[in-house]
CSV table of C-alpha atoms in Angstrom, one decimal:
chain,number,residue,atom,x,y,z
A,18,MET,CA,-27.1,-5.3,-6.0
A,19,THR,CA,-24.3,-6.2,-3.5
A,20,HIS,CA,-20.6,-6.7,-3.9
A,21,PRO,CA,-18.9,-9.9,-2.7
A,22,GLY,CA,-16.1,-9.4,-0.3
A,23,ARG,CA,-17.5,-6.3,1.3
A,24,THR,CA,-19.2,-5.9,4.7
A,25,SER,CA,-22.9,-6.1,4.2
A,26,ALA,CA,-25.0,-3.2,5.6
A,27,SER,CA,-27.6,-5.7,6.7
A,28,GLY,CA,-27.5,-9.4,7.3
A,29,THR,CA,-23.9,-10.3,6.8
A,30,ALA,CA,-22.7,-7.4,8.9
A,31,ASP,CA,-23.5,-9.5,12.0
A,32,GLU,CA,-20.8,-12.0,11.0
A,33,ALA,CA,-18.2,-9.4,10.0
A,34,PRO,CA,-15.5,-8.2,12.5
A,35,TRP,CA,-16.5,-4.7,13.7
A,36,ALA,CA,-14.7,-4.0,17.0
A,37,ALA,CA,-11.3,-3.2,15.4
A,38,PRO,CA,-12.7,-1.0,12.7
A,39,LEU,CA,-14.8,0.9,15.2
A,40,ALA,CA,-11.8,1.4,17.5
A,41,VAL,CA,-9.9,2.9,14.5
A,42,VAL,CA,-12.7,5.2,13.6
A,43,VAL,CA,-13.3,6.3,17.2
A,44,THR,CA,-9.6,7.0,17.6
A,45,ALA,CA,-9.4,8.9,14.3
A,46,ALA,CA,-12.6,10.9,15.3
A,47,LEU,CA,-10.9,12.1,18.5
A,48,LEU,CA,-7.6,13.0,16.7
A,49,VAL,CA,-9.3,14.8,13.8
A,50,LEU,CA,-11.8,16.8,15.8
A,51,MET,CA,-9.0,17.9,18.2
A,52,GLN,CA,-7.7,20.0,15.4
A,53,LEU,CA,-10.7,22.3,15.6
A,54,TYR,CA,-10.6,22.9,19.3
A,55,LEU,CA,-6.8,23.3,19.7
A,56,ALA,CA,-7.3,26.8,18.2
A,57,ILE,CA,-9.0,28.0,21.5
A,58,PRO,CA,-5.8,27.9,23.7
A,59,LEU,CA,-3.4,28.4,20.8
A,60,ALA,CA,-4.9,31.6,19.4
A,61,PRO,CA,-3.2,34.0,21.8
A,62,VAL,CA,0.1,32.0,21.6
A,63,VAL,CA,0.2,32.1,17.8
A,64,GLY,CA,-1.0,35.7,17.7
A,65,GLU,CA,1.9,36.7,20.0
A,66,ALA,CA,4.4,34.7,17.9
A,67,PHE,CA,3.4,36.4,14.6
A,68,GLY,CA,2.1,39.7,15.9
A,69,GLY,CA,-1.5,39.4,14.7
A,70,THR,CA,-4.9,37.9,15.5
A,71,GLY,CA,-4.5,34.2,15.9
A,72,SER,CA,-8.2,33.3,16.3
A,73,THR,CA,-9.0,34.2,12.6
A,74,ALA,CA,-6.0,32.2,11.2
A,75,LEU,CA,-6.5,29.2,13.5
A,76,SER,CA,-10.2,28.9,14.1
A,77,THR,CA,-12.4,30.8,11.7
A,78,SER,CA,-10.6,29.7,8.5
A,79,TYR,CA,-10.5,26.1,9.7
A,80,SER,CA,-14.2,26.0,10.7
A,81,LEU,CA,-15.5,27.6,7.4
A,82,ALA,CA,-13.4,25.2,5.2
A,83,TYR,CA,-14.4,22.3,7.4
A,84,ALA,CA,-18.1,23.2,6.9
A,85,VAL,CA,-17.7,23.5,3.1
A,86,GLY,CA,-15.8,20.2,3.0
A,87,PHE,CA,-18.6,18.4,4.8
A,88,VAL,CA,-21.0,19.2,1.9
A,89,LEU,CA,-18.6,18.1,-0.8
A,90,TRP,CA,-17.1,14.9,0.7
A,91,GLY,CA,-20.5,13.4,1.6
A,92,PRO,CA,-21.9,13.0,-2.0
A,93,ILE,CA,-18.4,11.9,-3.2
A,94,SER,CA,-18.4,9.0,-0.7
A,95,ASP,CA,-22.0,8.1,-1.5
A,96,ARG,CA,-20.9,7.8,-5.2
A,97,TYR,CA,-17.4,6.2,-4.9
A,98,GLY,CA,-17.4,4.5,-1.5
A,99,ARG,CA,-16.3,5.3,2.1
A,100,LYS,CA,-12.7,4.0,2.0
A,101,ALA,CA,-12.1,5.8,-1.3
A,102,VAL,CA,-12.6,9.1,0.6
A,103,LEU,CA,-11.4,8.2,4.1
A,104,ILE,CA,-7.9,6.9,3.3
A,105,PRO,CA,-6.7,9.5,0.7
A,106,GLY,CA,-8.3,12.2,2.9
A,107,MET,CA,-6.4,11.1,6.0
A,108,SER,CA,-3.1,10.8,4.0
A,109,ALA,CA,-3.5,14.4,2.6
A,110,LEU,CA,-4.4,15.6,6.1
A,111,THR,CA,-1.1,14.2,7.4
A,112,VAL,CA,0.9,16.3,4.9
A,113,VAL,CA,-0.9,19.5,5.5
A,114,THR,CA,-0.8,19.1,9.3
A,115,ALA,CA,3.0,18.6,9.0
A,116,GLY,CA,3.2,21.8,6.9
A,117,LEU,CA,1.5,23.8,9.7
A,118,ALA,CA,4.4,23.1,12.0
A,119,ALA,CA,6.7,24.9,9.6
A,120,ALA,CA,4.3,27.9,8.7
A,121,PRO,CA,6.5,31.0,8.4
A,122,SER,CA,3.7,33.6,8.8
A,123,LEU,CA,0.2,34.1,10.0
A,124,THR,CA,-1.1,34.3,6.4
A,125,VAL,CA,0.4,30.9,5.5
A,126,LEU,CA,-0.8,29.5,8.7
A,127,GLY,CA,-4.4,30.6,7.9
A,128,VAL,CA,-4.2,29.1,4.4
A,129,LEU,CA,-2.9,25.8,5.7
A,130,ARG,CA,-5.5,25.7,8.4
A,131,ALA,CA,-8.2,26.2,5.8
A,132,ALA,CA,-6.7,23.3,3.8
A,133,GLN,CA,-6.5,21.2,7.0
A,134,GLY,CA,-10.2,21.9,7.8
A,135,PHE,CA,-11.3,21.0,4.3
A,136,LEU,CA,-9.4,17.7,4.4
A,137,ALA,CA,-10.5,16.9,8.0
A,138,ALA,CA,-14.1,17.1,6.8
A,139,SER,CA,-13.4,14.1,4.5
A,140,PHE,CA,-13.4,12.0,7.7
A,141,ALA,CA,-16.2,13.1,10.0
A,142,GLY,CA,-19.4,12.9,7.9
A,143,VAL,CA,-18.1,9.9,5.9
A,144,ALA,CA,-17.0,8.1,9.1
A,145,LEU,CA,-20.5,8.4,10.6
A,146,ALA,CA,-22.0,7.0,7.4
A,147,TYR,CA,-19.4,4.1,7.5
A,148,VAL,CA,-20.4,3.2,11.1
A,149,GLY,CA,-24.1,3.3,10.1
A,150,GLU,CA,-23.4,0.8,7.4
A,151,ALA,CA,-20.5,-1.4,8.5
A,152,LEU,CA,-21.6,-2.3,12.0
A,153,PRO,CA,-24.2,-5.0,12.8
A,154,PRO,CA,-27.6,-3.3,13.1
A,155,ARG,CA,-27.9,-3.9,16.8
A,156,TRP,CA,-24.6,-2.1,17.5
A,157,ARG,CA,-25.0,0.8,15.1
A,158,SER,CA,-26.6,3.2,17.7
A,159,THR,CA,-23.8,2.3,20.2
A,160,GLY,CA,-21.2,2.8,17.5
A,161,ILE,CA,-22.6,6.2,16.5
A,162,GLY,CA,-22.7,7.1,20.2
A,163,ALA,CA,-19.0,6.1,20.6
A,164,VAL,CA,-17.9,8.2,17.6
A,165,SER,CA,-20.0,11.1,18.9
A,166,THR,CA,-18.3,10.7,22.3
A,167,ALA,CA,-14.9,11.1,20.6
A,168,PHE,CA,-16.1,14.1,18.6
A,169,LEU,CA,-17.3,15.7,21.9
A,170,ALA,CA,-14.3,14.6,24.0
A,171,ALA,CA,-12.1,16.3,21.4
A,172,GLY,CA,-13.6,19.6,22.5
A,173,ILE,CA,-12.0,19.1,25.9
A,174,VAL,CA,-9.0,16.9,25.0
A,175,GLY,CA,-8.0,19.1,22.1
A,176,GLN,CA,-7.8,22.2,24.3
A,177,VAL,CA,-5.8,20.4,27.0
A,178,TYR,CA,-3.4,18.7,24.5
A,179,ALA,CA,-2.7,22.0,22.7
A,180,GLN,CA,-2.2,24.0,25.8
A,181,ALA,CA,0.0,21.4,27.5
A,182,THR,CA,2.1,20.8,24.4
A,183,ALA,CA,2.6,24.5,23.7
A,184,LEU,CA,3.8,25.1,27.3
A,185,LEU,CA,6.2,22.1,27.3
A,186,LEU,CA,7.5,22.0,23.7
A,187,GLY,CA,6.2,25.0,21.8
A,188,TRP,CA,3.1,25.5,19.6
A,189,ARG,CA,4.7,24.0,16.5
A,190,TRP,CA,5.0,20.6,18.2
A,191,VAL,CA,1.2,20.5,18.5
A,192,PHE,CA,1.1,19.9,14.7
A,193,VAL,CA,4.2,17.8,14.5
A,194,LEU,CA,2.7,15.2,16.9
A,195,ALA,CA,-0.7,15.4,15.3
A,196,ALA,CA,0.9,14.6,11.9
A,197,ALA,CA,2.6,11.6,13.3
A,198,ALA,CA,-0.6,10.3,14.8
A,199,PHE,CA,-2.5,10.8,11.4
A,200,THR,CA,0.2,8.8,9.7
A,201,VAL,CA,-0.5,5.8,11.9
A,202,ILE,CA,-4.3,6.2,11.5
A,203,ALA,CA,-4.0,6.3,7.7
A,204,VAL,CA,-2.1,3.0,7.8
A,205,LEU,CA,-4.6,1.4,10.1
A,206,MET,CA,-7.5,2.5,7.9
A,207,GLY,CA,-5.9,0.9,5.0
A,208,THR,CA,-5.5,-2.4,6.8
A,209,VAL,CA,-8.5,-2.7,9.1
A,210,LEU,CA,-11.4,-1.0,7.5
A,211,ALA,CA,-13.6,-3.0,5.0
A,212,GLU,CA,-15.7,-1.1,2.5
A,213,PRO,CA,-19.4,-1.6,3.6
A,214,ASP,CA,-21.6,-3.3,1.1
A,215,ARG,CA,-24.3,-0.9,-0.2
A,216,THR,CA,-26.9,-1.0,-2.8
A,217,SER,CA,-25.4,-0.1,-6.2
A,218,SER,CA,-26.7,3.0,-7.9
A,219,SER,CA,-26.1,4.5,-11.3
A,220,THR,CA,-26.7,8.0,-9.8
A,221,GLY,CA,-23.9,10.3,-11.0
A,222,LEU,CA,-21.9,12.6,-8.8
A,223,GLY,CA,-23.6,15.7,-10.3
A,224,GLN,CA,-27.0,14.2,-9.4
A,225,ARG,CA,-25.9,13.4,-5.9
A,226,PHE,CA,-25.0,17.0,-5.4
A,227,ALA,CA,-28.3,18.0,-6.8
A,228,GLN,CA,-30.0,15.7,-4.2
A,229,LEU,CA,-28.6,17.9,-1.5
A,230,ALA,CA,-30.9,20.8,-2.5
A,231,GLY,CA,-33.8,18.4,-2.1
A,232,LEU,CA,-32.7,17.5,1.4
A,233,VAL,CA,-32.3,21.1,2.4
A,234,ILE,CA,-35.9,22.0,1.5
A,235,ARG,CA,-37.4,19.1,3.5
A,236,ARG,CA,-39.0,20.4,6.7
A,237,GLU,CA,-38.0,17.3,8.7
A,238,LEU,CA,-34.3,18.1,7.9
A,239,ILE,CA,-34.0,21.9,7.6
A,240,LEU,CA,-35.3,22.4,11.1
A,241,PRO,CA,-32.7,20.1,12.7
A,242,TYR,CA,-30.0,21.7,10.6
A,243,LEU,CA,-30.9,25.1,11.9
A,244,ALA,CA,-30.9,23.7,15.4
A,245,ALA,CA,-27.5,22.1,14.8
A,246,MET,CA,-25.9,25.5,14.1
A,247,THR,CA,-26.3,26.4,17.8
A,248,VAL,CA,-24.6,23.3,19.2
A,249,LEU,CA,-20.9,24.1,18.6
A,250,LEU,CA,-21.6,27.8,18.5
A,251,ALA,CA,-22.5,27.6,22.2
A,252,PHE,CA,-19.7,25.1,23.0
A,253,VAL,CA,-16.9,27.1,21.3
A,254,ALA,CA,-18.1,30.4,22.6
A,255,LEU,CA,-18.3,29.2,26.2
A,256,TYR,CA,-14.8,27.7,26.2
A,257,SER,CA,-13.3,30.7,24.3
A,258,ALA,CA,-14.7,33.0,27.0
A,259,LEU,CA,-14.0,30.7,29.9
A,260,GLY,CA,-10.2,30.9,29.9
A,261,PRO,CA,-9.9,34.7,30.1
A,262,LEU,CA,-12.6,34.7,32.8
A,263,LEU,CA,-10.8,32.2,35.0
A,264,GLN,CA,-7.6,34.1,34.7
A,265,ALA,CA,-9.1,37.5,35.3
A,266,ARG,CA,-11.7,36.8,38.0
A,267,PHE,CA,-10.0,33.9,39.9
A,268,GLY,CA,-6.4,34.5,39.1
A,269,LEU,CA,-5.9,31.0,37.8
A,270,ASP,CA,-2.7,30.1,36.0
A,271,SER,CA,-2.5,28.0,32.9
A,272,ASP,CA,-2.3,24.7,34.8
A,273,ALA,CA,-5.4,25.4,36.8
A,274,VAL,CA,-7.3,26.5,33.6
A,275,LEU,CA,-6.4,23.1,32.2
A,276,LEU,CA,-8.0,21.3,35.1
A,277,VAL,CA,-11.2,23.4,34.8
A,278,ARG,CA,-11.4,22.5,31.1
A,279,LEU,CA,-11.0,18.8,32.0
A,280,ALA,CA,-14.0,19.0,34.3
A,281,GLY,CA,-16.3,18.8,31.3
A,282,LEU,CA,-15.1,15.3,30.4
A,283,PRO,CA,-17.4,13.3,32.8
A,284,GLY,CA,-20.4,14.7,31.0
A,285,MET,CA,-19.2,13.1,27.8
A,286,VAL,CA,-20.1,9.6,29.0
A,287,LEU,CA,-23.7,10.3,28.1
A,288,ALA,CA,-23.0,10.3,24.4
A,289,PRO,CA,-22.6,6.5,24.0
A,290,LEU,CA,-25.8,6.0,26.0
A,291,ALA,CA,-27.7,8.4,23.9
A,292,GLY,CA,-27.8,6.1,20.9
A,293,GLY,CA,-29.7,3.4,23.0
A,294,LEU,CA,-31.9,6.0,24.7
A,295,ALA,CA,-32.8,7.4,21.3
A,296,GLY,CA,-34.1,4.0,20.3
A,297,ARG,CA,-36.2,3.8,23.4
A,298,PHE,CA,-37.5,7.3,23.8
A,299,GLY,CA,-37.1,8.7,20.3
A,300,ALA,CA,-34.3,10.8,18.8
A,301,VAL,CA,-36.5,13.9,18.6
A,302,ARG,CA,-37.4,13.8,22.3
A,303,LEU,CA,-33.8,13.1,23.3
A,304,ALA,CA,-32.3,15.8,21.2
A,305,SER,CA,-34.8,18.4,22.5
A,306,THR,CA,-34.1,17.3,26.0
A,307,GLY,CA,-30.4,17.6,25.4
A,308,PHE,CA,-30.8,21.2,24.2
A,309,LEU,CA,-32.8,22.1,27.3
A,310,VAL,CA,-30.3,20.6,29.6
A,311,ALA,CA,-27.4,22.4,27.9
A,312,ALA,CA,-29.4,25.7,28.1
A,313,ALA,CA,-30.0,25.1,31.8
A,314,GLY,CA,-26.2,24.5,32.2
A,315,LEU,CA,-25.5,27.9,30.6
A,316,VAL,CA,-28.0,29.7,32.8
A,317,LEU,CA,-26.4,28.1,35.9
A,318,THR,CA,-22.9,29.0,34.7
A,319,ALA,CA,-24.0,32.6,34.2
A,320,LEU,CA,-25.5,32.8,37.6
A,321,SER,CA,-22.5,31.0,39.3
A,322,ALA,CA,-19.7,32.9,37.6
A,323,ALA,CA,-18.6,34.4,40.9
A,324,THR,CA,-18.0,31.0,42.6
A,325,LEU,CA,-15.4,28.7,41.0
A,326,TRP,CA,-16.7,25.3,42.1
A,327,ALA,CA,-20.3,26.2,41.1
A,328,LEU,CA,-19.0,27.4,37.7
A,329,VAL,CA,-17.2,24.2,37.1
A,330,LEU,CA,-20.2,22.0,38.0
A,331,SER,CA,-22.6,24.0,35.9
A,332,SER,CA,-20.3,23.9,32.9
A,333,ALA,CA,-20.3,20.1,33.3
A,334,VAL,CA,-24.1,20.2,33.1
A,335,PHE,CA,-23.9,22.1,29.9
A,336,VAL,CA,-21.5,19.6,28.4
A,337,ALA,CA,-23.8,16.7,29.4
A,338,GLY,CA,-26.6,18.4,27.5
A,339,ILE,CA,-24.5,18.8,24.4
A,340,ALA,CA,-23.3,15.2,24.7
A,341,THR,CA,-26.9,14.0,24.6
A,342,THR,CA,-27.9,16.3,21.7
A,343,VAL,CA,-25.1,15.5,19.2
A,344,PRO,CA,-25.6,11.7,18.8
A,345,SER,CA,-29.4,12.2,18.8
A,346,LEU,CA,-29.2,14.7,16.0
A,347,ILE,CA,-26.9,12.4,14.1
A,348,SER,CA,-29.3,9.5,14.4
A,349,LEU,CA,-32.2,11.7,13.4
A,350,VAL,CA,-30.6,13.2,10.3
A,351,GLY,CA,-29.1,9.9,9.2
A,352,ALA,CA,-32.4,8.1,9.4
A,353,ARG,CA,-34.3,10.9,7.6
A,354,SER,CA,-31.7,11.2,4.8
A,355,GLY,CA,-32.4,7.7,3.4
A,356,GLN,CA,-29.9,6.6,0.6
A,357,ALA,CA,-28.2,10.0,0.7
A,358,ARG,CA,-27.0,9.3,4.3
A,359,ALA,CA,-23.5,10.8,3.9
A,360,GLY,CA,-24.9,13.8,2.0
A,361,GLY,CA,-27.5,14.4,4.7
A,362,LEU,CA,-24.9,14.1,7.4
A,363,GLY,CA,-22.6,16.4,5.3
A,364,LEU,CA,-25.3,19.1,5.5
A,365,TYR,CA,-25.6,18.5,9.2
A,366,GLY,CA,-21.8,19.0,9.5
A,367,LEU,CA,-22.1,22.2,7.4
A,368,ALA,CA,-24.6,23.6,9.9
A,369,LEU,CA,-22.7,22.4,12.9
A,370,PHE,CA,-19.4,24.0,11.9
A,371,LEU,CA,-20.8,27.2,10.5
A,372,GLY,CA,-21.9,27.6,14.1
A,373,ALA,CA,-18.4,26.6,15.4
A,374,SER,CA,-16.8,29.2,13.1
A,375,ALA,CA,-19.0,31.9,14.7
A,376,GLY,CA,-18.2,30.8,18.2
A,377,PRO,CA,-14.9,32.8,18.7
A,378,LEU,CA,-16.6,35.8,17.1
A,379,VAL,CA,-19.6,35.6,19.5
A,380,ALA,CA,-17.3,35.1,22.5
A,381,GLY,CA,-15.4,38.3,21.5
A,382,LEU,CA,-18.6,40.5,21.6
A,383,GLU,CA,-18.5,43.2,24.3
A,384,ALA,CA,-21.6,41.8,26.0
A,385,GLY,CA,-20.2,40.6,29.3
A,386,TYR,CA,-19.8,36.9,30.3
A,387,GLY,CA,-23.3,36.5,31.9
A,388,THR,CA,-25.1,38.2,29.1
A,389,LEU,CA,-23.3,36.1,26.5
A,390,LEU,CA,-24.2,32.8,28.2
A,391,LEU,CA,-27.9,33.8,28.7
A,392,GLY,CA,-28.1,34.7,25.1
A,393,LEU,CA,-26.7,31.4,24.1
A,394,ALA,CA,-29.1,29.6,26.4
A,395,VAL,CA,-32.0,31.3,24.6
A,396,LEU,CA,-30.7,30.0,21.3
A,397,LEU,CA,-30.5,26.5,22.6
A,398,VAL,CA,-34.1,26.6,23.9
A,399,LEU,CA,-35.2,27.8,20.4
A,400,SER,CA,-33.2,24.9,18.9
A,401,ALA,CA,-35.1,22.4,21.2
A,402,VAL,CA,-38.4,23.8,19.8
A,403,LEU,CA,-37.2,23.5,16.2
A,404,VAL,CA,-36.3,19.8,16.7
A,405,ALA,CA,-39.6,19.1,18.5
A,406,VAL,CA,-41.7,20.5,15.6
A,407,SER,CA,-39.5,19.2,12.8
A,408,SER,CA,-41.8,16.3,12.1
A,409,SER,CA,-45.5,15.5,12.6
A,410,ARG,CA,-44.6,11.8,13.0
A,411,PRO,CA,-45.1,10.1,16.4
A,412,ALA,CA,-42.7,11.0,19.2
A,413,ARG,CA,-41.0,7.6,19.1
A,414,GLU,CA,-39.0,8.7,16.0
């Protein structure tokens, strides 16, 4: 059964306005995901300000809560609707982010970051499900690619924004400005987004959570979930280790480190293209290829760590591989999850950000920069294999 006045997930979606809602979702995706990555440059600054370890308070607590939130918010939105989660979640995220700017201690900061991560998760998985339902069918792959680009670009932009703002205004302003931006996004969501029309279901919330267990034990999903754990683990670990390396080995100052971080942005342009390429070559093949390209980028980065220009170029290759992998995995998981799309993507987010939470810890291992990157490259190659064998269906999937 469908509901009049809503955007149809099928036929009528072609007549519904979609450019403005997509622009709002893409902008929100960039702003929300920036909150994860700003921990990379802020950790030493906050640690110095409070006299403790900033990485745990800023990064690990956020990532773990974010991962848990992914699992909870997906079934809730499947049951009650996308806007019913997106708008209250963004409003609450605004309040908590403003509170971070006034945190009096590292403990309070860690608690608020966990709350921020949990609320931020109400956006990411649900937004992907929204795009997959609200956009006209022929634009959905492009829309998912655009949102994925924002998610990935946040990994670079979030670091640059946080480092630049902390240098110019102080670290607390990083959260003040973010809270102001979230306020605007919450208003735009309320005025621009239309609830997608979906088939009505009498399935209760408890049953929807129970469905998650069924998704996890399915071979065609559990293997991509395991592979997804390595994506942000490798990304966060690389960039967490990169800053100290650039300063110690090449004597770069903070401004120069910013420029090196920005060098990864060109590789992000592959993400919007990945949606269309997945339709042509298959999401399985494209995701596996992305993992292998990212692994090759890490190997090249490890081998070129003594030469700055080669290090910058090879890190861009790594980012290009990740930019290909993420939207391909999203398309794959979304298609295989059926009616439990948000729940399936929620489990994907759980895997993704469990890996992200481990990234700073892995980067802190006393293994040496080259050994670290080669180890991560091995994990990415194994992930390519997991995706490739995740289904016995034809490679066009």
